[in-house]
């Protein structure tokens, strides 16, 4: 049964599943790709934003260092203006206490590298910096330099130095100023930190050789980090500026944005955990996925309703086929005008049903028709007679049954052959059918035996007219090919009273036929069922012939309950 199809194996479910899946795939595909593109763009936007902020910080550091260099240069100019020697430098520095805002300390060294003056620490110390690179470089070039970070022996803190050579009136370098900038001093980085956009990551500054100048983990300052902090530092040194999103910083996937300081040559960088850096993107992604999910669910529901509507004709078709199976639907319901597949299917079913109907009709016809003559056969007659009797009983009408056979048919067969005999039977049938009304039924029982059922009979006298009509129909000679034969028939007619059974009426007709045969054939006799009496045979035989054949004697020999038929003969 079609209705027994499980919900999940139904065509409707499969199509809905397909539609929803397609929407899901399309949604995820298009949404996913768009999201991916958007993510890449967003990464770029966020990273560029960070980079531009960092560029601001870098410019700030550069200008900060320049300002400090300028401060030292001003002092140097003053020393030159006053033609100060090394001994006079101490007083000069002390006269510029404001330098303490920019430097952790400002010192002066002679060309031998010995300390000759100090802004803060005036204790007598013998310090020599000839080994310091910035000393050597300043001495060699006669220009101020910015040193690599180092631990100050005086301050005992990590610092970097800004140097400024001092020249006498003859232009000879006799000393240099060294301004130490404390790497741990809050004022140096506080303003840089303030430029950062997010509080999640951290900012660090490194020299080109990877030495940390600034880092929130102060223990890393002046070191070249190895281990978990190394990748971020290495990433920051890969280019003058840019960003990397593939860095594992301290074990965390991170975004590292970096910018080289144009003046100092260091690199300032920020490292953000990716999750924090792209948190806005994650929010967009989550919202998009939620929206796609909602959209897919809606599309699924819409798809289901759409498919339900689309397949409605299929449901109707299914119900009609089921109803047809139960014998309830006229096949015409399948003959629809719809131009879609359901219409085609429906019309195909209609044609199939038509063929089936035709086959059934043909089978029925073959089952109820005599193959040779085309008249009804015995099976049909056996079914038909009881229903005709019942119909007559209900209508209060009478039924007559004529039982007839061809006279001396055996002789025709024997003389002219079976082919001629068959042709005689066919012509005999044709004439019989022509001699009855269309409501009457002609059937061939077997061999040359036929019956005719007459319905809607109003009086017994009508049966005589029916018998006479058959006689008249057979009167003309039979033309079978070149042969001209005279064929006669004997007819026994029984008229059924109300409540007569099929057996009784057949028995009565048979009895009448027997009488006609006994009277010499070629005639008819009429009996009323239950009131049979020997009367007259109507036909070409005479009563005298009947008597001559001692019919009376034979009839007397019949069983007592059998009344004699009404026989009459006429010429
Ligand atoms: N050609 C032909 N002959 C048939 C067919 N069926 C039966 N017969 C023959 O029909 C003949 C019937 O003969 P009966 O009815 O016994 O006798 P009859 O010669 O008609 O004589 P009465 O009935 O006494 O007049 C038999 O010889 C059968 O072989 C058939 O389909 N075709």
Coordinates of C-alpha atoms and ligand atoms in Angstrom, one line a residue:
X1 CA 0.0 0.0 0.0
X2 CA 1.3 3.4 -0.9
X3 CA -0.1 4.8 2.3
X4 CA 2.1 2.4 4.2
X5 CA 5.3 4.3 3.0
X6 CA 7.3 5.3 6.0
X7 CA 7.5 9.0 6.6
X8 CA 11.3 9.2 6.2
X9 CA 11.3 7.2 3.0
X10 CA 8.6 9.2 1.4
X11 CA 9.3 11.2 -1.8
X12 CA 8.1 14.3 0.0
X13 CA 10.6 13.8 2.8
X14 CA 13.4 13.1 0.4
X15 CA 12.7 16.2 -1.7
X16 CA 12.4 18.4 1.4
X17 CA 15.6 16.9 2.7
X18 CA 17.2 17.7 -0.7
X19 CA 15.9 21.3 -0.7
X20 CA 17.0 21.9 2.9
X21 CA 20.4 20.3 2.2
X22 CA 20.9 22.4 -0.9
X23 CA 20.0 25.6 1.0
X24 CA 22.3 24.5 3.8
X25 CA 25.2 23.7 1.4
X26 CA 24.5 26.9 -0.6
X27 CA 24.2 28.9 2.7
X28 CA 27.3 27.4 4.2
X29 CA 29.2 27.5 0.9
X30 CA 28.4 31.1 0.0
X31 CA 28.3 32.3 3.7
X32 CA 31.5 30.4 4.5
X33 CA 33.4 31.8 1.5
X34 CA 32.0 35.3 2.1
X35 CA 32.9 34.9 5.8
X36 CA 36.4 33.7 4.9
X37 CA 36.9 36.6 2.5
X38 CA 35.5 39.0 5.1
X39 CA 37.8 37.5 7.7
X40 CA 40.9 38.0 5.6
X41 CA 39.8 41.6 4.9
X42 CA 39.0 42.2 8.5
X43 CA 42.3 40.7 9.6
X44 CA 44.0 43.1 7.2
X45 CA 41.9 46.1 8.4
X46 CA 42.5 45.3 12.1
X47 CA 46.2 44.7 11.5
X48 CA 46.6 47.9 9.4
X49 CA 44.8 49.8 12.1
X50 CA 47.3 48.5 14.7
X51 CA 50.2 49.2 12.3
X52 CA 49.1 52.8 11.9
X53 CA 48.8 53.2 15.7
X54 CA 52.3 51.7 16.0
X55 CA 53.6 54.0 13.4
X56 CA 52.4 56.9 15.6
X57 CA 54.3 55.3 18.5
X58 CA 57.4 54.8 16.4
X59 CA 57.3 58.5 15.4
X60 CA 56.9 59.4 19.0
X61 CA 59.9 57.4 20.1
X62 CA 62.0 58.8 17.2
X63 CA 61.0 62.4 18.1
X64 CA 61.6 61.7 21.8
X65 CA 65.1 60.5 21.2
X66 CA 65.7 63.5 18.8
X67 CA 64.5 65.9 21.5
X68 CA 67.0 64.3 24.0
X69 CA 69.8 64.6 21.4
X70 CA 68.9 68.2 20.9
X71 CA 69.0 68.9 24.6
X72 CA 72.5 67.5 24.8
X73 CA 73.5 69.4 21.7
X74 CA 72.3 72.7 23.3
X75 CA 74.5 71.9 26.3
X76 CA 77.4 71.2 24.0
X77 CA 76.9 74.5 22.2
X78 CA 76.9 76.3 25.6
X79 CA 80.1 74.6 26.7
X80 CA 81.7 75.6 23.4
X81 CA 80.4 79.2 23.7
X82 CA 82.0 79.5 27.2
X83 CA 85.1 77.7 26.1
X84 CA 84.8 75.3 29.0
X85 CA 87.4 72.7 29.6
X86 CA 86.6 69.3 31.2
X87 CA 86.7 70.7 34.7
X88 CA 84.1 73.3 33.9
X89 CA 81.7 70.7 32.6
X90 CA 80.5 69.7 36.1
X91 CA 79.3 73.2 36.8
X92 CA 77.6 73.3 33.5
X93 CA 75.7 70.1 34.1
X94 CA 74.6 71.2 37.5
X95 CA 73.4 74.5 36.0
X96 CA 71.0 72.4 33.9
X97 CA 69.0 70.4 36.4
X98 CA 66.2 70.2 33.9
X99 CA 68.1 67.5 32.1
X100 CA 67.1 65.2 34.8
X101 CA 63.6 65.1 33.3
X102 CA 64.8 63.6 30.1
X103 CA 67.8 61.5 31.3
X104 CA 68.4 59.2 34.2
X105 CA 71.8 60.8 34.3
X106 CA 74.0 63.0 32.0
X107 CA 77.7 62.4 32.3
X108 CA 80.8 63.8 30.6
X109 CA 83.8 61.8 29.6
X110 CA 87.2 63.0 28.3
X111 CA 88.7 61.5 25.2
X112 CA 90.4 58.8 27.4
X113 CA 87.0 57.6 28.5
X114 CA 87.3 58.8 32.0
X115 CA 84.4 60.3 33.8
X116 CA 84.9 64.1 34.3
X117 CA 81.4 65.2 35.2
X118 CA 78.0 63.8 36.3
X119 CA 74.6 65.4 36.8
X120 CA 73.3 63.1 39.5
X121 CA 76.0 61.0 41.1
X122 CA 78.8 63.2 42.2
X123 CA 80.6 60.6 44.2
X124 CA 84.2 60.2 43.4
X125 CA 84.2 57.2 41.1
X126 CA 86.8 56.1 38.6
X127 CA 84.8 55.1 35.6
X128 CA 86.1 54.5 32.2
X129 CA 84.0 53.8 29.1
X130 CA 86.6 53.3 26.4
X131 CA 85.2 49.8 25.9
X132 CA 81.7 51.1 25.1
X133 CA 80.9 51.1 21.5
X134 CA 79.0 54.4 21.6
X135 CA 82.2 56.1 23.1
X136 CA 84.4 54.7 20.4
X137 CA 81.9 55.6 17.7
X138 CA 81.4 59.2 19.0
X139 CA 85.2 59.7 19.3
X140 CA 85.8 58.2 15.8
X141 CA 83.1 60.1 14.0
X142 CA 82.8 63.3 16.0
X143 CA 79.1 62.9 15.9
X144 CA 76.5 62.0 18.5
X145 CA 75.2 58.5 18.4
X146 CA 72.5 56.4 20.1
X147 CA 73.9 53.4 21.8
X148 CA 72.6 49.9 22.1
X149 CA 71.0 49.2 25.4
X150 CA 73.3 48.3 28.2
X151 CA 73.5 48.1 32.0
X152 CA 74.8 51.4 33.4
X153 CA 77.6 51.0 35.8
X154 CA 76.7 54.2 37.5
X155 CA 73.0 53.8 37.7
X156 CA 73.0 50.0 37.8
X157 CA 69.9 50.0 35.6
X158 CA 69.3 49.1 32.0
X159 CA 69.8 52.2 29.8
X160 CA 70.6 53.4 26.4
X161 CA 72.9 56.3 25.8
X162 CA 72.6 59.4 23.7
X163 CA 76.1 60.9 23.1
X164 CA 77.2 64.4 22.1
X165 CA 80.9 65.3 21.3
X166 CA 82.3 68.4 22.9
X167 CA 84.8 70.5 20.9
X168 CA 87.1 73.3 22.0
X169 CA 87.6 76.6 20.3
X170 CA 89.9 75.0 17.8
X171 CA 87.4 72.3 16.9
X172 CA 89.2 69.5 18.7
X173 CA 87.1 67.0 20.5
X174 CA 88.1 67.0 24.1
X175 CA 85.2 65.3 25.8
X176 CA 81.7 64.0 25.2
X177 CA 78.3 64.2 26.9
X178 CA 76.6 60.9 27.5
X179 CA 72.9 61.1 28.4
X180 CA 71.6 57.8 29.8
X181 CA 67.9 57.0 29.3
X182 CA 66.5 54.7 31.8
X183 CA 64.7 51.8 30.1
X184 CA 62.7 51.1 33.2
X185 CA 61.7 54.7 33.7
X186 CA 58.0 55.0 33.3
X187 CA 58.1 58.3 31.4
X188 CA 59.8 56.6 28.5
X189 CA 57.1 54.1 27.7
X190 CA 54.1 55.4 29.5
X191 CA 53.2 57.6 26.5
X192 CA 53.9 54.8 24.0
X193 CA 51.7 52.4 26.0
X194 CA 49.0 55.1 26.0
X195 CA 48.9 54.9 22.1
X196 CA 47.9 51.2 22.1
X197 CA 44.4 50.4 21.0
X198 CA 43.8 47.3 23.0
X199 CA 44.7 46.4 26.5
X200 CA 44.9 42.7 25.6
X201 CA 48.4 42.3 24.1
X202 CA 51.7 43.9 25.0
X203 CA 54.2 46.2 23.4
X204 CA 57.9 45.5 23.1
X205 CA 60.9 47.2 21.5
X206 CA 63.9 45.4 20.1
X207 CA 67.1 46.3 18.5
X208 CA 68.0 44.9 15.1
X209 CA 70.0 42.1 16.8
X210 CA 67.0 41.0 18.8
X211 CA 68.1 42.6 22.1
X212 CA 65.0 43.7 24.1
X213 CA 64.8 47.4 24.8
X214 CA 61.4 47.4 26.2
X215 CA 59.1 44.6 27.4
X216 CA 56.5 44.2 30.1
X217 CA 58.6 41.4 31.5
X218 CA 61.4 43.7 32.6
X219 CA 63.7 40.7 33.2
X220 CA 63.9 40.3 29.4
X221 CA 65.3 43.8 28.9
X222 CA 68.9 43.7 27.7
X223 CA 68.4 40.0 26.8
X224 CA 67.9 38.3 23.5
X225 CA 64.9 36.1 24.4
X226 CA 64.9 32.4 23.5
X227 CA 62.2 29.9 23.9
X228 CA 58.5 30.9 23.8
X229 CA 59.1 34.7 23.4
X230 CA 61.6 34.3 20.6
X231 CA 59.1 33.8 17.7
X232 CA 57.5 37.2 18.3
X233 CA 60.8 39.0 18.3
X234 CA 62.0 37.2 15.2
X235 CA 58.7 38.0 13.5
X236 CA 59.1 41.7 14.3
X237 CA 62.5 41.7 12.6
X238 CA 61.4 40.1 9.3
X239 CA 60.6 43.5 7.6
X240 CA 60.7 47.2 8.3
X241 CA 57.0 47.1 9.0
X242 CA 54.1 44.7 8.7
X243 CA 52.2 42.0 10.6
X244 CA 52.1 38.3 11.1
X245 CA 49.2 36.2 12.1
X246 CA 51.0 32.9 12.3
X247 CA 53.1 33.4 15.4
X248 CA 53.0 31.3 18.5
X249 CA 53.9 33.9 21.2
X250 CA 54.4 32.3 24.5
X251 CA 52.4 29.3 23.2
X252 CA 49.4 31.5 22.1
X253 CA 48.5 32.0 18.5
X254 CA 49.2 35.7 18.1
X255 CA 49.1 38.7 15.8
X256 CA 52.4 40.5 15.8
X257 CA 52.4 44.0 14.3
X258 CA 55.8 45.7 13.9
X259 CA 57.3 49.0 12.8
X260 CA 61.0 49.9 12.5
X261 CA 62.0 53.3 14.1
X262 CA 63.5 55.3 11.2
X263 CA 65.8 57.4 13.4
X264 CA 66.9 54.9 16.1
X265 CA 66.8 51.8 14.0
X266 CA 65.0 49.7 16.6
X267 CA 61.7 48.0 16.0
X268 CA 58.6 48.6 18.1
X269 CA 56.0 45.8 18.0
X270 CA 52.8 44.7 19.6
X271 CA 51.7 41.1 20.1
X272 CA 48.0 40.3 20.5
X273 CA 46.5 36.9 21.1
X274 CA 44.6 36.2 17.9
X275 CA 41.4 35.6 19.8
X276 CA 41.5 39.0 21.3
X277 CA 42.8 40.8 18.2
X278 CA 40.0 39.4 16.1
X279 CA 37.3 39.3 18.7
X280 CA 35.1 41.7 16.6
X281 CA 35.5 39.3 13.7
X282 CA 34.5 36.3 15.9
X283 CA 31.3 38.1 16.9
X284 CA 30.5 38.8 13.2
X285 CA 31.2 35.1 12.4
X286 CA 29.0 33.9 15.2
X287 CA 26.2 36.2 14.2
X288 CA 26.5 35.1 10.6
X289 CA 26.4 31.4 11.5
X290 CA 23.4 32.0 13.7
X291 CA 21.7 33.9 10.8
X292 CA 22.6 31.2 8.3
X293 CA 21.2 28.6 10.7
X294 CA 18.0 30.5 11.1
X295 CA 17.7 31.1 7.4
X296 CA 18.3 27.4 6.7
X297 CA 15.7 26.4 9.2
X298 CA 13.2 28.8 7.5
X299 CA 14.2 27.6 4.1
X300 CA 13.7 24.0 5.3
X301 CA 10.2 24.8 6.5
X302 CA 9.5 26.7 3.3
X303 CA 10.9 23.8 1.2
X304 CA 8.7 21.4 3.1
X305 CA 5.6 23.4 2.5
X306 CA 6.5 24.0 -1.1
X307 CA 7.1 20.3 -1.8
X308 CA 3.9 19.5 0.1
X309 CA 2.0 21.7 -2.3
X310 CA 3.9 20.5 -5.3
X311 CA 3.3 16.8 -4.5
X312 CA -0.4 17.3 -3.6
X313 CA -1.5 16.0 -7.0
X314 CA 0.7 12.9 -6.3
X315 CA -1.3 12.4 -3.0
X316 CA -4.5 12.7 -4.9
X317 CA -3.3 10.3 -7.5
X318 CA -2.3 7.8 -4.9
X319 CA -5.8 8.0 -3.2
X320 CA -7.4 7.6 -6.6
X321 CA -5.3 4.6 -7.4
X322 CA -6.1 3.1 -4.0
X323 CA -9.8 3.8 -4.5
X324 CA -9.6 2.2 -8.0
X325 CA -8.0 -0.8 -6.4
X326 CA -11.1 -1.0 -4.2
X327 CA -13.2 -0.6 -7.3
X328 CA -14.4 2.8 -6.3
X329 CA -13.0 5.2 -8.9
X330 CA -14.1 5.8 -12.4
X331 CA -11.0 5.7 -14.6
X332 CA -12.0 9.1 -16.1
X333 CA -10.6 10.8 -12.9
X334 CA -7.2 10.1 -14.4
X335 CA -8.0 11.9 -17.6
X336 CA -6.8 15.4 -16.5
X337 CA -5.5 18.4 -18.4
X338 CA -2.5 19.2 -16.2
X339 CA 0.6 19.8 -18.3
X340 CA 3.2 18.8 -15.7
X341 CA 4.6 15.3 -14.8
X342 CA 1.6 14.6 -12.6
X343 CA -0.7 15.3 -15.5
X344 CA 1.4 13.0 -17.7
X345 CA 1.4 10.3 -15.1
X346 CA -2.3 10.7 -14.6
X347 CA -3.0 10.4 -18.3
X348 CA -0.6 7.4 -18.6
X349 CA -2.6 5.8 -15.8
X350 CA -5.8 6.6 -17.6
X351 CA -4.5 4.9 -20.8
X352 CA -3.4 1.9 -18.7
X353 CA -6.7 1.7 -17.0
X354 CA -8.5 1.9 -20.3
X355 CA -6.4 -1.0 -21.7
X356 CA -7.1 -3.0 -18.5
X357 CA -10.8 -2.2 -18.8
X358 CA -10.8 -3.3 -22.5
X359 CA -8.9 -6.5 -21.6
X360 CA -11.3 -7.2 -18.8
X361 CA -14.3 -6.5 -21.1
X362 CA -12.8 -8.8 -23.7
X363 CA -12.2 -11.5 -21.2
X364 CA -15.7 -11.2 -19.9
X365 CA -17.0 -11.2 -23.4
X366 CA -15.0 -14.3 -24.3
X367 CA -16.1 -16.0 -21.1
X368 CA -19.8 -15.3 -21.9
X369 CA -19.7 -15.7 -25.7
X370 CA -19.9 -18.8 -27.9
X371 CA -16.8 -18.6 -30.1
X372 CA -18.4 -20.1 -33.3
X373 CA -21.6 -18.1 -33.4
X374 CA -21.0 -15.1 -31.3
X375 CA -24.2 -15.8 -29.3
X376 CA -24.0 -16.0 -25.5
X377 CA -22.7 -19.4 -24.2
X378 CA -24.0 -21.8 -21.6
X379 CA -22.0 -20.2 -18.8
X380 CA -23.6 -16.8 -19.5
X381 CA -27.0 -18.4 -19.8
X382 CA -26.7 -20.3 -16.5
X383 CA -25.9 -16.9 -14.8
X384 CA -28.4 -14.9 -16.7
X385 CA -31.6 -17.0 -16.4
X386 CA -31.9 -16.9 -12.6
X387 CA -31.3 -13.1 -12.6
X388 CA -33.9 -12.7 -15.4
X389 CA -36.4 -14.7 -13.4
X390 CA -35.7 -12.7 -10.2
X391 CA -36.1 -9.5 -12.2
X392 CA -39.4 -10.7 -13.6
X393 CA -40.6 -11.7 -10.2
X394 CA -39.9 -8.2 -8.9
X395 CA -41.6 -6.5 -11.9
X396 CA -44.5 -8.9 -11.8
X397 CA -43.9 -9.9 -15.4
X398 CA -43.5 -13.2 -17.1
X399 CA -40.5 -14.8 -18.7
X400 CA -40.5 -17.3 -21.5
X401 CA -37.6 -19.6 -22.4
X402 CA -37.4 -21.2 -25.9
X403 CA -35.4 -24.4 -26.1
X404 CA -34.6 -25.3 -29.7
X405 CA -32.3 -27.3 -31.9
X406 CA -31.7 -27.8 -35.5
X407 CA -33.6 -30.7 -37.0
X408 CA -31.5 -33.5 -38.2
X409 CA -28.3 -31.5 -37.9
X410 CA -26.3 -34.7 -37.8
X411 CA -27.5 -35.5 -41.3
X412 CA -26.3 -32.0 -42.5
X413 CA -22.9 -32.7 -41.0
X414 CA -22.7 -36.2 -42.4
X415 CA -23.8 -35.1 -45.8
X416 CA -22.0 -31.8 -46.3
X417 CA -19.3 -31.9 -43.7
X418 CA -18.6 -30.1 -40.4
X419 CA -17.6 -26.9 -42.2
X420 CA -21.1 -26.6 -43.7
X421 CA -22.6 -27.6 -40.4
X422 CA -20.7 -24.7 -38.7
X423 CA -21.9 -22.3 -41.3
X424 CA -25.4 -23.5 -40.8
X425 CA -25.1 -22.9 -37.1
X426 CA -23.7 -19.3 -37.7
X427 CA -26.6 -18.5 -40.1
X428 CA -29.1 -20.2 -37.7
X429 CA -27.9 -17.9 -34.9
X430 CA -28.0 -14.8 -37.1
X431 CA -31.6 -15.5 -38.0
X432 CA -32.5 -16.3 -34.4
X433 CA -31.1 -13.0 -33.2
X434 CA -33.0 -11.2 -36.0
X435 CA -36.2 -12.8 -34.8
X436 CA -36.0 -11.5 -31.2
X437 CA -36.1 -8.1 -29.6
X438 CA -32.8 -6.6 -28.4
X439 CA -33.8 -7.1 -24.8
X440 CA -34.1 -10.9 -25.4
X441 CA -31.1 -13.1 -25.0
X442 CA -30.0 -15.8 -27.4
X443 CA -27.5 -18.5 -26.2
X444 CA -26.0 -21.6 -27.7
X445 CA -25.9 -24.3 -25.1
X446 CA -24.1 -27.0 -27.0
X447 CA -23.9 -28.5 -30.5
X448 CA -27.1 -27.5 -32.3
X449 CA -29.0 -26.6 -29.1
X450 CA -30.0 -23.0 -28.4
X451 CA -32.1 -21.2 -25.9
X452 CA -33.8 -17.8 -26.0
X453 CA -34.9 -15.9 -22.9
X454 CA -37.8 -13.6 -23.4
X455 CA -38.3 -11.0 -20.8
X456 CA -41.2 -8.6 -20.1
X457 CA -43.8 -11.1 -21.4
X458 CA -47.4 -10.0 -20.6
X459 CA -49.4 -13.0 -21.7
X460 CA -49.0 -16.7 -22.7
X461 CA -50.3 -15.9 -26.2
X462 CA -47.2 -13.8 -26.8
X463 CA -45.2 -17.0 -26.6
X464 CA -47.0 -18.3 -29.6
X465 CA -46.1 -15.2 -31.6
X466 CA -42.5 -15.7 -30.6
X467 CA -42.5 -19.4 -31.8
X468 CA -44.1 -18.4 -35.1
X469 CA -41.5 -15.7 -35.6
X470 CA -38.7 -18.3 -35.3
X471 CA -40.5 -20.6 -37.8
X472 CA -40.8 -17.7 -40.2
X473 CA -37.2 -16.8 -39.7
X474 CA -36.0 -20.3 -40.7
X475 CA -38.4 -20.7 -43.6
X476 CA -36.1 -19.3 -46.2
X477 CA -33.5 -21.7 -47.5
X478 CA -30.0 -21.5 -46.1
X479 CA -27.4 -20.5 -48.7
X480 CA -23.9 -21.9 -47.7
X481 CA -21.5 -21.2 -50.5
X482 CA -23.1 -22.9 -53.5
X483 CA -25.3 -25.0 -51.4
X484 CA -28.9 -24.2 -50.8
X485 CA -30.2 -26.1 -47.8
X486 CA -33.5 -26.2 -46.2
X487 CA -33.0 -26.1 -42.4
X488 CA -35.8 -26.5 -39.9
X489 CA -35.9 -26.2 -36.2
X490 CA -38.0 -27.6 -33.4
X491 CA -38.8 -25.2 -30.6
X492 CA -40.1 -25.9 -27.1
X493 CA -41.3 -22.8 -25.3
X494 CA -41.9 -22.6 -21.6
X495 CA -43.7 -19.6 -20.0
X496 CA -42.7 -19.1 -16.4
X497 CA -45.2 -18.3 -13.8
X498 CA -44.1 -16.2 -10.8
X499 CA -41.7 -18.1 -8.5
X500 CA -40.7 -20.6 -11.2
X501 CA -37.2 -21.9 -10.8
X502 CA -34.6 -22.0 -13.6
X503 CA -34.7 -25.8 -13.4
X504 CA -38.4 -25.9 -13.7
X505 CA -38.6 -23.6 -16.7
X506 CA -35.8 -25.5 -18.5
X507 CA -37.5 -28.8 -17.8
X508 CA -40.8 -27.4 -19.1
X509 CA -39.1 -26.1 -22.3
X510 CA -37.3 -29.3 -22.8
X511 CA -40.5 -31.2 -22.4
X512 CA -42.2 -29.0 -25.0
X513 CA -39.3 -29.5 -27.4
X514 CA -39.5 -33.2 -26.9
X515 CA -43.1 -33.0 -27.9
X516 CA -42.3 -31.2 -31.1
X517 CA -39.6 -33.6 -31.9
X518 CA -41.9 -36.5 -31.3
X519 CA -44.6 -34.8 -33.4
X520 CA -42.2 -34.8 -36.4
X521 CA -40.1 -31.7 -35.9
X522 CA -40.2 -28.3 -37.7
X523 CA -42.6 -26.7 -35.2
X524 CA -43.0 -25.2 -31.8
X525 CA -45.0 -26.0 -28.8
X526 CA -45.8 -23.8 -25.7
X527 CA -45.9 -25.0 -22.1
X528 CA -46.8 -23.0 -19.0
X529 CA -44.5 -24.1 -16.2
X530 CA -46.5 -26.2 -13.7
X531 CA -49.4 -26.6 -16.1
X532 CA -47.9 -28.6 -18.9
X533 CA -50.4 -30.4 -21.1
X534 CA -50.2 -32.0 -24.4
X535 CA -51.7 -29.6 -26.8
X536 CA -50.8 -28.8 -30.4
X537 CA -47.5 -28.4 -32.2
X538 CA -47.4 -25.4 -34.4
X539 CA -45.4 -25.7 -37.6
X540 CA -45.3 -27.8 -40.7
X541 CA -46.4 -31.0 -39.0
X542 CA -50.0 -32.1 -38.6
X543 CA -51.7 -33.6 -35.7
X544 CA -52.4 -36.7 -37.9
X545 CA -48.6 -37.1 -38.4
X546 CA -48.2 -36.7 -34.7
X547 CA -50.7 -39.4 -34.0
X548 CA -49.2 -41.6 -36.6
X549 CA -45.9 -41.5 -34.8
X550 CA -47.8 -42.8 -31.7
X551 CA -46.8 -39.8 -29.7
X552 CA -49.7 -40.2 -27.4
X553 CA -48.4 -43.6 -26.4
X554 CA -44.9 -42.3 -25.7
X555 CA -46.2 -39.4 -23.6
X556 CA -48.2 -41.8 -21.6
X557 CA -45.0 -43.5 -20.8
X558 CA -43.6 -40.4 -19.2
X559 CA -43.4 -40.0 -15.4
X560 CA -46.8 -39.2 -13.8
X561 CA -45.6 -35.7 -12.4
X562 CA -44.7 -34.6 -16.0
X563 CA -47.8 -33.1 -17.6
X564 CA -48.1 -33.2 -21.3
X565 CA -47.0 -30.1 -23.3
X566 CA -49.5 -28.1 -25.2
X567 CA -48.8 -29.3 -28.7
X568 CA -50.2 -27.9 -31.9
X569 CA -49.4 -28.4 -35.5
X570 CA -50.4 -26.4 -38.4
X571 CA -49.3 -26.2 -41.9
Ligands
LIG1 N1 -20.7 -28.8 -37.5 C1 -20.9 -28.9 -36.2 N2 -21.5 -30.0 -35.7 C2 -21.7 -30.2 -34.4 C3 -21.2 -29.2 -33.5 N3 -21.6 -29.6 -32.2 C4 -22.2 -30.8 -32.3 N4 -22.4 -31.1 -33.7 C5 -23.0 -32.2 -34.3 O1 -24.4 -32.0 -34.3 C6 -25.1 -33.2 -34.3 C7 -26.3 -33.1 -33.4 O2 -27.1 -34.1 -33.7 P1 -28.3 -34.5 -32.7 O3 -28.9 -33.2 -32.1 O4 -27.9 -35.5 -31.8 O5 -29.3 -35.1 -33.7 P2 -30.0 -34.4 -35.0 O6 -29.3 -34.9 -36.2 O7 -30.0 -32.9 -34.9 O8 -31.4 -34.9 -34.9 P3 -32.6 -34.3 -34.1 O9 -32.1 -33.4 -33.1 O10 -33.3 -35.5 -33.6 O11 -33.4 -33.6 -35.1 C8 -24.1 -34.2 -33.9 O12 -23.7 -35.0 -35.1 C9 -22.8 -33.5 -33.5 O13 -21.6 -34.2 -33.8 C10 -20.5 -28.1 -34.0 O14 -20.1 -27.2 -33.3 N5 -20.4 -28.0 -35.4

